[in-house]
PDB file of C-alpha atoms and ligand atoms in Angstrom:
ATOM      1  CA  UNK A 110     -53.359 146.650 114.288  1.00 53.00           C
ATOM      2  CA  UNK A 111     -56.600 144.354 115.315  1.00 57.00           C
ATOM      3  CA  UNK A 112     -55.972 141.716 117.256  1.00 59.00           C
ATOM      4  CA  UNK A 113     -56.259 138.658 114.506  1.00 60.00           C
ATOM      5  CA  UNK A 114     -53.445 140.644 112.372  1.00 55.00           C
ATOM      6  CA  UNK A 115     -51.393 141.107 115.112  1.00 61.00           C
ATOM      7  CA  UNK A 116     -51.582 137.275 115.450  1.00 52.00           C
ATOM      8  CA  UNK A 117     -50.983 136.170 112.164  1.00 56.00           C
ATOM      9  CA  UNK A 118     -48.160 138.304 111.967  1.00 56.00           C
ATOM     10  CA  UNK A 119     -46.395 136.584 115.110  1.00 51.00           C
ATOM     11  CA  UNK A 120     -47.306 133.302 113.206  1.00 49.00           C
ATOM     12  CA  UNK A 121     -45.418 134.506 110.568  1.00 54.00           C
ATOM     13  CA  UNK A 122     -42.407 135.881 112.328  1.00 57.00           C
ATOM     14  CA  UNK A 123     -42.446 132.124 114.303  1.00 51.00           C
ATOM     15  CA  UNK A 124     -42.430 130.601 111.013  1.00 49.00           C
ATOM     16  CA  UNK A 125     -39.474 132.676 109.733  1.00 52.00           C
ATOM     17  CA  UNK A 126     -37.137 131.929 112.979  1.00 51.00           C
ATOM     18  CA  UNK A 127     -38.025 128.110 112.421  1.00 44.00           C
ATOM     19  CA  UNK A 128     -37.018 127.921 109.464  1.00 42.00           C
ATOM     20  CA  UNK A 129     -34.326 130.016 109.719  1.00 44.00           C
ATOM     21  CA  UNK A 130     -33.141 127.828 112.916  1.00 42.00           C
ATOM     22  CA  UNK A 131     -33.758 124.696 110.859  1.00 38.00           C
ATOM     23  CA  UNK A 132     -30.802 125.536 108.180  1.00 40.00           C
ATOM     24  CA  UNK A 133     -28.859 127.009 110.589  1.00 42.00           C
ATOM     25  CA  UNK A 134     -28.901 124.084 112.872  1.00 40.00           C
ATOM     26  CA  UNK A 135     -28.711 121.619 109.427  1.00 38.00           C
ATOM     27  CA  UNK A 136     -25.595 123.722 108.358  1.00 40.00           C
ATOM     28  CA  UNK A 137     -23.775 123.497 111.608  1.00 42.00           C
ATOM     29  CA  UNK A 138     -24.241 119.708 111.420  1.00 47.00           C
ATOM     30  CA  UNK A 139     -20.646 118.195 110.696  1.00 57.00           C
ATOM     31  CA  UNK A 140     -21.538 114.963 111.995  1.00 79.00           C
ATOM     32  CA  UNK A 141     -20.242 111.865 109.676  1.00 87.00           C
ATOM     33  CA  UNK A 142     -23.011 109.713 108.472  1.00 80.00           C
ATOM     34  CA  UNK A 143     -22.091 106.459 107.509  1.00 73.00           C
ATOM     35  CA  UNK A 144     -24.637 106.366 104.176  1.00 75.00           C
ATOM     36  CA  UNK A 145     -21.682 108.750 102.935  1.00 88.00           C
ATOM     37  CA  UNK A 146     -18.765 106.405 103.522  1.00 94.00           C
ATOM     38  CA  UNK A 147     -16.762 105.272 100.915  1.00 95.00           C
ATOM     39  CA  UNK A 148     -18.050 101.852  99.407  1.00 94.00           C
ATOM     40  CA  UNK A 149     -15.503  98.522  99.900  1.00 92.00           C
ATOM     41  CA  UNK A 150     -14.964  97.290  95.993  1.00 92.00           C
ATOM     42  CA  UNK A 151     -14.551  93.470  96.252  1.00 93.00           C
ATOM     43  CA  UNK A 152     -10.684  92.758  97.673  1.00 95.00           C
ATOM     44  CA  UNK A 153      -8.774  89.629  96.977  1.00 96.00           C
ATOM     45  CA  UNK A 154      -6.423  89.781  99.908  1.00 95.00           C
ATOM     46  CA  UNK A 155      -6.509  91.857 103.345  1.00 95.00           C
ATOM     47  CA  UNK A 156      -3.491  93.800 102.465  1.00 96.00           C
ATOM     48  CA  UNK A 157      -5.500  94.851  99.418  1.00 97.00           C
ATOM     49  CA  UNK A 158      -8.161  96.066 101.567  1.00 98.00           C
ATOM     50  CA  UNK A 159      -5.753  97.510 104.086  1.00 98.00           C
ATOM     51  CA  UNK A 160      -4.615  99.616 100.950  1.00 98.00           C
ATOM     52  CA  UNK A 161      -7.705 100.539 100.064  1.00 98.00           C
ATOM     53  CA  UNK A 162      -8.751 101.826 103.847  1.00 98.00           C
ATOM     54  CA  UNK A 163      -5.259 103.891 103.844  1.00 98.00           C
ATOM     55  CA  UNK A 164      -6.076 105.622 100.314  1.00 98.00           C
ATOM     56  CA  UNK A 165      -9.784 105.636 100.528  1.00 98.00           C
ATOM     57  CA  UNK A 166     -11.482 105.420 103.822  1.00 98.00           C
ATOM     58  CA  UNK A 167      -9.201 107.312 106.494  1.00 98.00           C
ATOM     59  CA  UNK A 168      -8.875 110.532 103.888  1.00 98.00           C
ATOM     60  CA  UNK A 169     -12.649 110.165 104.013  1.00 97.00           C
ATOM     61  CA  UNK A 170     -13.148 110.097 108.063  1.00 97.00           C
ATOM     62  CA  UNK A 171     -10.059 112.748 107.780  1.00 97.00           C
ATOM     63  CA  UNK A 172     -12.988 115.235 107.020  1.00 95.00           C
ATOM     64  CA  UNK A 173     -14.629 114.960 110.188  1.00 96.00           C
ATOM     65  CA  UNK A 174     -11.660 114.516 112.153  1.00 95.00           C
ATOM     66  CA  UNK A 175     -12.366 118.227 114.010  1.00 94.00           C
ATOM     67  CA  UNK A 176     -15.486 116.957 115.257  1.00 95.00           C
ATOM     68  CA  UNK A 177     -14.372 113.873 117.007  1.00 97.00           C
ATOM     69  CA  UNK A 178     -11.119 114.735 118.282  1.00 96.00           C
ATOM     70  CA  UNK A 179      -9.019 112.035 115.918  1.00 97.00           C
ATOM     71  CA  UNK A 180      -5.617 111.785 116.306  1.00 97.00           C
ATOM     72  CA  UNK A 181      -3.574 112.876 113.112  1.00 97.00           C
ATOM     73  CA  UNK A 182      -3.013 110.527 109.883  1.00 98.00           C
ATOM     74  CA  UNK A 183       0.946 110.861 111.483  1.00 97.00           C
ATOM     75  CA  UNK A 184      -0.347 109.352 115.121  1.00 98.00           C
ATOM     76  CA  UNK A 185      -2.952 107.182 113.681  1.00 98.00           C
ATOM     77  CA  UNK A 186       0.540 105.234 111.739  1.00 98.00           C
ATOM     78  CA  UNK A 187       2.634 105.799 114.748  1.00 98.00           C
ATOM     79  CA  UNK A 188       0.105 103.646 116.494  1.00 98.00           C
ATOM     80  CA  UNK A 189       0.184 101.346 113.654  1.00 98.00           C
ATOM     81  CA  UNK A 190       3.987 100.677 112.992  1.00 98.00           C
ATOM     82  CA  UNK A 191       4.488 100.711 117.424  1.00 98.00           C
ATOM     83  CA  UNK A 192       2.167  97.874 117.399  1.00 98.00           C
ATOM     84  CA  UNK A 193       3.740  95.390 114.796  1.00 98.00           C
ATOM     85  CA  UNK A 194       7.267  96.732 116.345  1.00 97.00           C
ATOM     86  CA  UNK A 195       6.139  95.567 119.855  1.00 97.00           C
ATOM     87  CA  UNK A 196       4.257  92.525 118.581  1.00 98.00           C
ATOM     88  CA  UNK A 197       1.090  93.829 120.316  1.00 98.00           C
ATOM     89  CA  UNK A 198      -1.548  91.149 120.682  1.00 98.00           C
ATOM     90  CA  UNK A 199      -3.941  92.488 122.733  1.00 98.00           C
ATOM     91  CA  UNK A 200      -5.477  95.969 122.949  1.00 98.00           C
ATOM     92  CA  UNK A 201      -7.534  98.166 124.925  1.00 98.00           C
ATOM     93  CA  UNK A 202      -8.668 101.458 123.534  1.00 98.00           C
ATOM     94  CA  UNK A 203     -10.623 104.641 126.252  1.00 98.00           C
ATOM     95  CA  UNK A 204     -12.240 106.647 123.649  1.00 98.00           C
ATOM     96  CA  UNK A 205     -13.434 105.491 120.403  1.00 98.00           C
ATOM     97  CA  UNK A 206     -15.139 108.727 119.277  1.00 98.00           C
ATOM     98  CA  UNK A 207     -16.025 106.998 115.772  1.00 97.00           C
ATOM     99  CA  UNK A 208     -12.969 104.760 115.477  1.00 98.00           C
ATOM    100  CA  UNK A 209     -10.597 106.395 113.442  1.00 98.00           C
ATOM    101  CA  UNK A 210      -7.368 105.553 115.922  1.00 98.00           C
ATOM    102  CA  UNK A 211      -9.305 102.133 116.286  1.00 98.00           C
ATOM    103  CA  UNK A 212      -8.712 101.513 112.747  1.00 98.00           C
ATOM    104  CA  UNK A 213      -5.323 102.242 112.222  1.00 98.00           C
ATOM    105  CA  UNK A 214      -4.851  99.805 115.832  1.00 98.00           C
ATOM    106  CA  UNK A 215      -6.881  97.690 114.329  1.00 98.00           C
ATOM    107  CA  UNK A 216      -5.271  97.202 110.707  1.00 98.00           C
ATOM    108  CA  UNK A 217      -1.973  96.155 113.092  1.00 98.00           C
ATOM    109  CA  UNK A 218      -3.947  93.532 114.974  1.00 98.00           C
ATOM    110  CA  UNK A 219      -4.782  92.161 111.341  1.00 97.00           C
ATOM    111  CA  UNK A 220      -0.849  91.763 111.200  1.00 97.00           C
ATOM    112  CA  UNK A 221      -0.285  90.397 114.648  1.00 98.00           C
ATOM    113  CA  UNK A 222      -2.692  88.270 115.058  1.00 98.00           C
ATOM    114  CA  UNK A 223      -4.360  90.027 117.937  1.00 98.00           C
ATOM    115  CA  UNK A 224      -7.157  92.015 119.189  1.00 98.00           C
ATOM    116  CA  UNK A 225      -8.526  95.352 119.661  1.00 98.00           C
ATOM    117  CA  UNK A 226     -11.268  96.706 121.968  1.00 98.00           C
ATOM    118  CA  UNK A 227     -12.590  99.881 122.413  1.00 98.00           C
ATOM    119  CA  UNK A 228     -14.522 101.626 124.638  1.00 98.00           C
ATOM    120  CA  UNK A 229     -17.153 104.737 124.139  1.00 98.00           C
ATOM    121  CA  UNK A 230     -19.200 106.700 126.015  1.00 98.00           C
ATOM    122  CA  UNK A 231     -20.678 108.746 123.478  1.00 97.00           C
ATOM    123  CA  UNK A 232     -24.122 105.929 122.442  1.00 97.00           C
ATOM    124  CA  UNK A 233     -24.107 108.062 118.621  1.00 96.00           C
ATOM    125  CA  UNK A 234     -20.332 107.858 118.277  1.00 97.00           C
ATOM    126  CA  UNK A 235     -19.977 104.259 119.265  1.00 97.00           C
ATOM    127  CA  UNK A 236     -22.490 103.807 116.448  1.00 96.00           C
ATOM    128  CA  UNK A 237     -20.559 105.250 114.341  1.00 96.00           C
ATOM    129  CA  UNK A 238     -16.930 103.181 115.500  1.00 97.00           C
ATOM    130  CA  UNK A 239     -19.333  99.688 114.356  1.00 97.00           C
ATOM    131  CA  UNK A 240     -20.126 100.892 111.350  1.00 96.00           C
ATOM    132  CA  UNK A 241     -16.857 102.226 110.573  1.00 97.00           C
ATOM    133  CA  UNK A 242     -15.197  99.112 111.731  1.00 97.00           C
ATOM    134  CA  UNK A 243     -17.363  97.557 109.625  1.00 96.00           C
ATOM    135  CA  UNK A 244     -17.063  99.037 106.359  1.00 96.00           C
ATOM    136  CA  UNK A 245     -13.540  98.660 106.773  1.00 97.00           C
ATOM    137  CA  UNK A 246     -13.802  95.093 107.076  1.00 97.00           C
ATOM    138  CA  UNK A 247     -12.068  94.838 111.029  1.00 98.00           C
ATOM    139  CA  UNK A 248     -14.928  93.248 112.656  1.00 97.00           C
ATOM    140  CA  UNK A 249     -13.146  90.015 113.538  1.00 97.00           C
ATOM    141  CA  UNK A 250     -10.108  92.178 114.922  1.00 98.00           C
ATOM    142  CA  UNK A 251     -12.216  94.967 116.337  1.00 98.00           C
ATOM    143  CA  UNK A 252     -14.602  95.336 119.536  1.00 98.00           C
ATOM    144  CA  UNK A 253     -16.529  98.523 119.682  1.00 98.00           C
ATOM    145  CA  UNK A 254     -18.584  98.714 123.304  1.00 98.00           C
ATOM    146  CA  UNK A 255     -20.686 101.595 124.154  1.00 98.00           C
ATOM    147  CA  UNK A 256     -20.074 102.355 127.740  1.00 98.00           C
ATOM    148  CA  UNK A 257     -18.047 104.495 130.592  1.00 98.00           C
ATOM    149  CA  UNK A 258     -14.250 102.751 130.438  1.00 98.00           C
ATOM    150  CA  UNK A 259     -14.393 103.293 133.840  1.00 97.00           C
ATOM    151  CA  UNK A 260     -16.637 101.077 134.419  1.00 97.00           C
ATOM    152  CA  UNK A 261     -16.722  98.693 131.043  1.00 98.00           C
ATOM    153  CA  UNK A 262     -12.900  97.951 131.151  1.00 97.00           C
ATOM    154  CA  UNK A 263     -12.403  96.326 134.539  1.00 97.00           C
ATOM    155  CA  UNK A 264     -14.956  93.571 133.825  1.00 97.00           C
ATOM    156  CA  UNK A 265     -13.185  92.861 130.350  1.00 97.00           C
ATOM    157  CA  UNK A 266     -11.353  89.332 129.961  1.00 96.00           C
ATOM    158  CA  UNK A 267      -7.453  90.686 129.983  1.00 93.00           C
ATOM    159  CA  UNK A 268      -4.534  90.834 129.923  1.00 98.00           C
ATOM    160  CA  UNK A 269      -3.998  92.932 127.682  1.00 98.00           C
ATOM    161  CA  UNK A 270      -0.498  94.055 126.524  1.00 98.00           C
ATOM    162  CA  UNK A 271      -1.539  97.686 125.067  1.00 98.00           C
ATOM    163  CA  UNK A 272      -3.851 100.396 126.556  1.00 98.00           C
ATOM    164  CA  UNK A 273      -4.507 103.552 124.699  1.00 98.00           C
ATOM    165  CA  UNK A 274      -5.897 106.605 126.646  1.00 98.00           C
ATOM    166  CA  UNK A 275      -7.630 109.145 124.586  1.00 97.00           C
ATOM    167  CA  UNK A 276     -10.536 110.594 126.389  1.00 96.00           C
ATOM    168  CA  UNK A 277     -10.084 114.021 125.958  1.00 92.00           C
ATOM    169  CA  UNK A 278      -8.960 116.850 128.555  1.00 88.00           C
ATOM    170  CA  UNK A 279      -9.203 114.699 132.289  1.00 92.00           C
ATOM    171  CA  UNK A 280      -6.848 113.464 134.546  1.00 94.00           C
ATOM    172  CA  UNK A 281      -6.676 109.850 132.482  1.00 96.00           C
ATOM    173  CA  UNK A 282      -5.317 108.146 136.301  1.00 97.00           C
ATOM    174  CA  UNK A 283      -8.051 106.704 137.564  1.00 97.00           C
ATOM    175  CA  UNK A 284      -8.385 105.366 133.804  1.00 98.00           C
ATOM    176  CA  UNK A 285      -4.992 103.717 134.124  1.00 98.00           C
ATOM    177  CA  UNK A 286      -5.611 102.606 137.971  1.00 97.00           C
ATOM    178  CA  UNK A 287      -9.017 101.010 136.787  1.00 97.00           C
ATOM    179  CA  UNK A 288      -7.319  98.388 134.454  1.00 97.00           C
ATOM    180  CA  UNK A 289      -4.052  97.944 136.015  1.00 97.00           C
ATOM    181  CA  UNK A 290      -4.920  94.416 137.064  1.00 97.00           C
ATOM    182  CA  UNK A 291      -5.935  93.257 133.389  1.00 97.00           C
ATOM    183  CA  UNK A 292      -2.403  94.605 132.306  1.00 98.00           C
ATOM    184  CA  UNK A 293       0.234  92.515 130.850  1.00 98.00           C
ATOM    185  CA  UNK A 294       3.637  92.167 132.507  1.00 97.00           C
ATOM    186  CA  UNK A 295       5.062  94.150 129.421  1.00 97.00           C
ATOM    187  CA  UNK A 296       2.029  96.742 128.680  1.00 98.00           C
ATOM    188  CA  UNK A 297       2.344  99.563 126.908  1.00 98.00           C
ATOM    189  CA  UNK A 298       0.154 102.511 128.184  1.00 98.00           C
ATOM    190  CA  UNK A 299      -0.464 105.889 125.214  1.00 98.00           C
ATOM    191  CA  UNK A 300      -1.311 108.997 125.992  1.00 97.00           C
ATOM    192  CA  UNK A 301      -2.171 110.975 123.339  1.00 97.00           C
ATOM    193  CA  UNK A 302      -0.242 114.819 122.663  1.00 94.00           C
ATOM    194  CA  UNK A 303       2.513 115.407 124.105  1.00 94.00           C
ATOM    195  CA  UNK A 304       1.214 118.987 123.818  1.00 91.00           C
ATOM    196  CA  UNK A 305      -1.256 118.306 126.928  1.00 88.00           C
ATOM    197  CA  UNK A 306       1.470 117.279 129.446  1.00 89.00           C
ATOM    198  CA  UNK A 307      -0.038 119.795 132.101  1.00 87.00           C
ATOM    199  CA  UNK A 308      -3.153 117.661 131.620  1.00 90.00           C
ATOM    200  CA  UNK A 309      -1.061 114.296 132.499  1.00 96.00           C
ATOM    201  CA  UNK A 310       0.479 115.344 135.500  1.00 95.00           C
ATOM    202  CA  UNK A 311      -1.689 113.107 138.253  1.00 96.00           C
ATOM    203  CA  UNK A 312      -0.632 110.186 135.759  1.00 97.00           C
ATOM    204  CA  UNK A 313       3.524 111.214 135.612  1.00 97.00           C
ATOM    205  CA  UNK A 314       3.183 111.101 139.291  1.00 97.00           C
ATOM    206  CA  UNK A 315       1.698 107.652 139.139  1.00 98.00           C
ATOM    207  CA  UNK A 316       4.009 106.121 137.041  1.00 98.00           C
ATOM    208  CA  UNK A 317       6.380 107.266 139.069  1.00 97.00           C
ATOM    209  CA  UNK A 318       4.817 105.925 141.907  1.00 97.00           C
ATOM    210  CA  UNK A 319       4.798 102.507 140.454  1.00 97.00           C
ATOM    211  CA  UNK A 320       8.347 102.205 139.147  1.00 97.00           C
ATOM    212  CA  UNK A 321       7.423 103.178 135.734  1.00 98.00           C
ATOM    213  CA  UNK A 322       9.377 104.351 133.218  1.00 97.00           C
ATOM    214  CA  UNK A 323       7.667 107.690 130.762  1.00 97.00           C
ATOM    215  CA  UNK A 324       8.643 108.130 127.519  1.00 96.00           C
ATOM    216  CA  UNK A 325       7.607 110.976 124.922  1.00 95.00           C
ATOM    217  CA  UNK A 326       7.795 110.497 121.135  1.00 96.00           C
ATOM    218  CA  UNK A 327       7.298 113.156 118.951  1.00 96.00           C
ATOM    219  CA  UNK A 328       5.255 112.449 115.622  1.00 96.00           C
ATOM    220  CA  UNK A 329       6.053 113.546 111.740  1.00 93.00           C
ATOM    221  CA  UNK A 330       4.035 116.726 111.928  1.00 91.00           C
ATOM    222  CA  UNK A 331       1.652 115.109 114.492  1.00 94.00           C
ATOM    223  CA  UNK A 332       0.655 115.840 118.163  1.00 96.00           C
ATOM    224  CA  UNK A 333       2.849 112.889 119.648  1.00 97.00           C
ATOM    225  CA  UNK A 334       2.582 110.326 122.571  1.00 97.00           C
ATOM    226  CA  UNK A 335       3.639 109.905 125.953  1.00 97.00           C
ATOM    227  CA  UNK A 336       4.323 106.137 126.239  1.00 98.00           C
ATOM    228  CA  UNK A 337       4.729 104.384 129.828  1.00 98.00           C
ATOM    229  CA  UNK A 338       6.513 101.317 130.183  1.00 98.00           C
ATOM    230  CA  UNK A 339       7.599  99.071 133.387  1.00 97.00           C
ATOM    231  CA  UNK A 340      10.707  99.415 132.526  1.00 93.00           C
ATOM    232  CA  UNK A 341      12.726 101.823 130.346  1.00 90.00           C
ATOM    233  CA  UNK A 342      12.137 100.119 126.561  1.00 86.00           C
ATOM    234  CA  UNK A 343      13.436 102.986 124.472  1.00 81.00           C
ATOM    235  CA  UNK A 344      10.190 102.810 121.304  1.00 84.00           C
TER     236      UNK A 344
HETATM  237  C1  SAM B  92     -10.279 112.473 121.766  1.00 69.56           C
HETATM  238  S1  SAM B  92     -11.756 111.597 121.450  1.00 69.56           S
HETATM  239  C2  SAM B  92     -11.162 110.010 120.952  1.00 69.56           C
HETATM  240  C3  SAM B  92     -10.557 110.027 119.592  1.00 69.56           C
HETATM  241  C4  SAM B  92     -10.192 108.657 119.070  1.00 69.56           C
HETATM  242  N1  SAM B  92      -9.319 107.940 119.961  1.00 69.56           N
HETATM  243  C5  SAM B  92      -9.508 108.782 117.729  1.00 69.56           C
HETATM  244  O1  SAM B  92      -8.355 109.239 117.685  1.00 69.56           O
HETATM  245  O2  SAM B  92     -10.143 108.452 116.723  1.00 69.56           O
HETATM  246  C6  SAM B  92     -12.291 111.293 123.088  1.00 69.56           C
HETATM  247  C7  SAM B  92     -13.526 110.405 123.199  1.00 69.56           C
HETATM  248  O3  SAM B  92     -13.601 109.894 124.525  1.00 69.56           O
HETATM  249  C8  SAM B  92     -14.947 109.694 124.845  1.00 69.56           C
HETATM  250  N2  SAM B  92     -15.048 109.554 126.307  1.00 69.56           N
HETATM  251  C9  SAM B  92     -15.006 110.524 127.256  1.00 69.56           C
HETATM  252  N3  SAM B  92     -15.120 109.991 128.478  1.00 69.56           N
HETATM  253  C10 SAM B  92     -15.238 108.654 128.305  1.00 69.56           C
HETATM  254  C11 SAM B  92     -15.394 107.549 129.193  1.00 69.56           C
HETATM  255  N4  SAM B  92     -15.478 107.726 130.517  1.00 69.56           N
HETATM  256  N5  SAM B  92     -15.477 106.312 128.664  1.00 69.56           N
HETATM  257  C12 SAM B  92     -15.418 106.110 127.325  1.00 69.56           C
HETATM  258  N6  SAM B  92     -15.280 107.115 126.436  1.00 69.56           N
HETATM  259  C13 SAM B  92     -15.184 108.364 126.913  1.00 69.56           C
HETATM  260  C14 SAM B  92     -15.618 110.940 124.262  1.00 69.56           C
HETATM  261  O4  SAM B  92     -16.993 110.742 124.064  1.00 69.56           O
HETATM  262  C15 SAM B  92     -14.838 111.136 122.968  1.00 69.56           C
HETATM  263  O5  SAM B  92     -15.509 110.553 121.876  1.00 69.56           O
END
């Protein structure tokens, strides 16, 4: 084959693989994108809204909750009815991923009166908590900041009174140790799946440590939490 054939020929092979890359790479996308989210009709009361997020915009996110790491439905309410239970007025929340378990938290804060933040690392995911807490009209409840929680949640104005953990597979410790100070005299600290125990061990040993008492709860269905208390509070 000349040379100039051989060429074009390479070209063409090049262009095949491209394009063949292009849909592969499209099709493996199962990223959310907000321009698909479920559009807010006009509500007349916040409970009506709340309704309206349950039915409508959590199935929705529901889809994509393999690729960031949600909790269940099940957990997502069993953060929702602990927080009203405990009267929960002030929140802290490691791991947004795109603010499906910031939701739910935040729906409770609607009821309580008080206040969510949460913390991601991930600058495309924390996008995605705004606009999520957006659509679902939590913006005056919710804080969504981009950032490590390592670093981000020791300079926050505290106390707060709940901390949620849920930054995937790592010793969540030096987490806990990091905002200790900002804690409330009765905080509530979540660990999420009672399944990764082996995972929590640094942070049993902790609590321990500390006087703390460790509770697990088992979900409807759903992964569970380990809860840790100052004292014994039986949730
Ligand atoms: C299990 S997902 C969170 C799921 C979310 N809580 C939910 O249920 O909707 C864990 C998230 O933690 C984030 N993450 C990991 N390390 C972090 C850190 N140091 N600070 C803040 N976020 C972190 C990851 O980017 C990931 O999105």
């Amino acid at each position: 084959m000349p040379g100039e054939m051989k060429m074009r020929a390479c070209f063409k092979s090049a262009g095949i693989f491209l394009t063949c890359l292009f849909f592969i790479t499209t099709a493996c996308d199962y990223g959310m994108s907000s321009s698909d989210a479920p559009k807010a009709p006009k509500f007349s009361s916040a409970k009506e809204r709340q309704a309206w997020v349950i039915k409508t915009y959590l199935p929705w996110m529901e889809g994509y909750s393999w690729t960031y790491a949600n909790v269940p439905p099940s957990d997502g309410r069993f953060l929702y009815d602990l927080m009203i239970k405990t009267k929960r007025r002030s929140a802290l929340e490691m791991g947004s991923a795109n603010g499906y378990s910031a939701i739910w938290i935040g729906m409770a804060m609607e009821k309580t009166g008080g206040r969510l933040v949460t913390i991601e690392l991930d600058q495309e995911k924390a996008a995605l908590c705004r606009g999520n807490i957006m659509n679902t009209g939590l913006s005056k409840v919710v804080d969504c900041i981009q950032g490590d929680a390592m670093l981000v949640a020791p300079k926050l104005e505290g106390p707060f009174d709940f901390l949620f953990v849920d930054i995937g597979p790592v010793d969540v410790q030096p987490f806990v140790q990091a905002v200790e100070m900002k804690l409330a005299k009765d905080f509530i600290i979540a660990l999420h799946n009672i399944g990764f125990a082996g995972n929590y061990e640094e942070m049993f040993a902790y609590a321990k440590s500390r006087g703390w008492s460790v509770e697990s709860k088992r979900t409807d269905g759903g992964e569970g939490f380990f809860l840790i208390t100052p004292k014994p509070m039986n949730l």
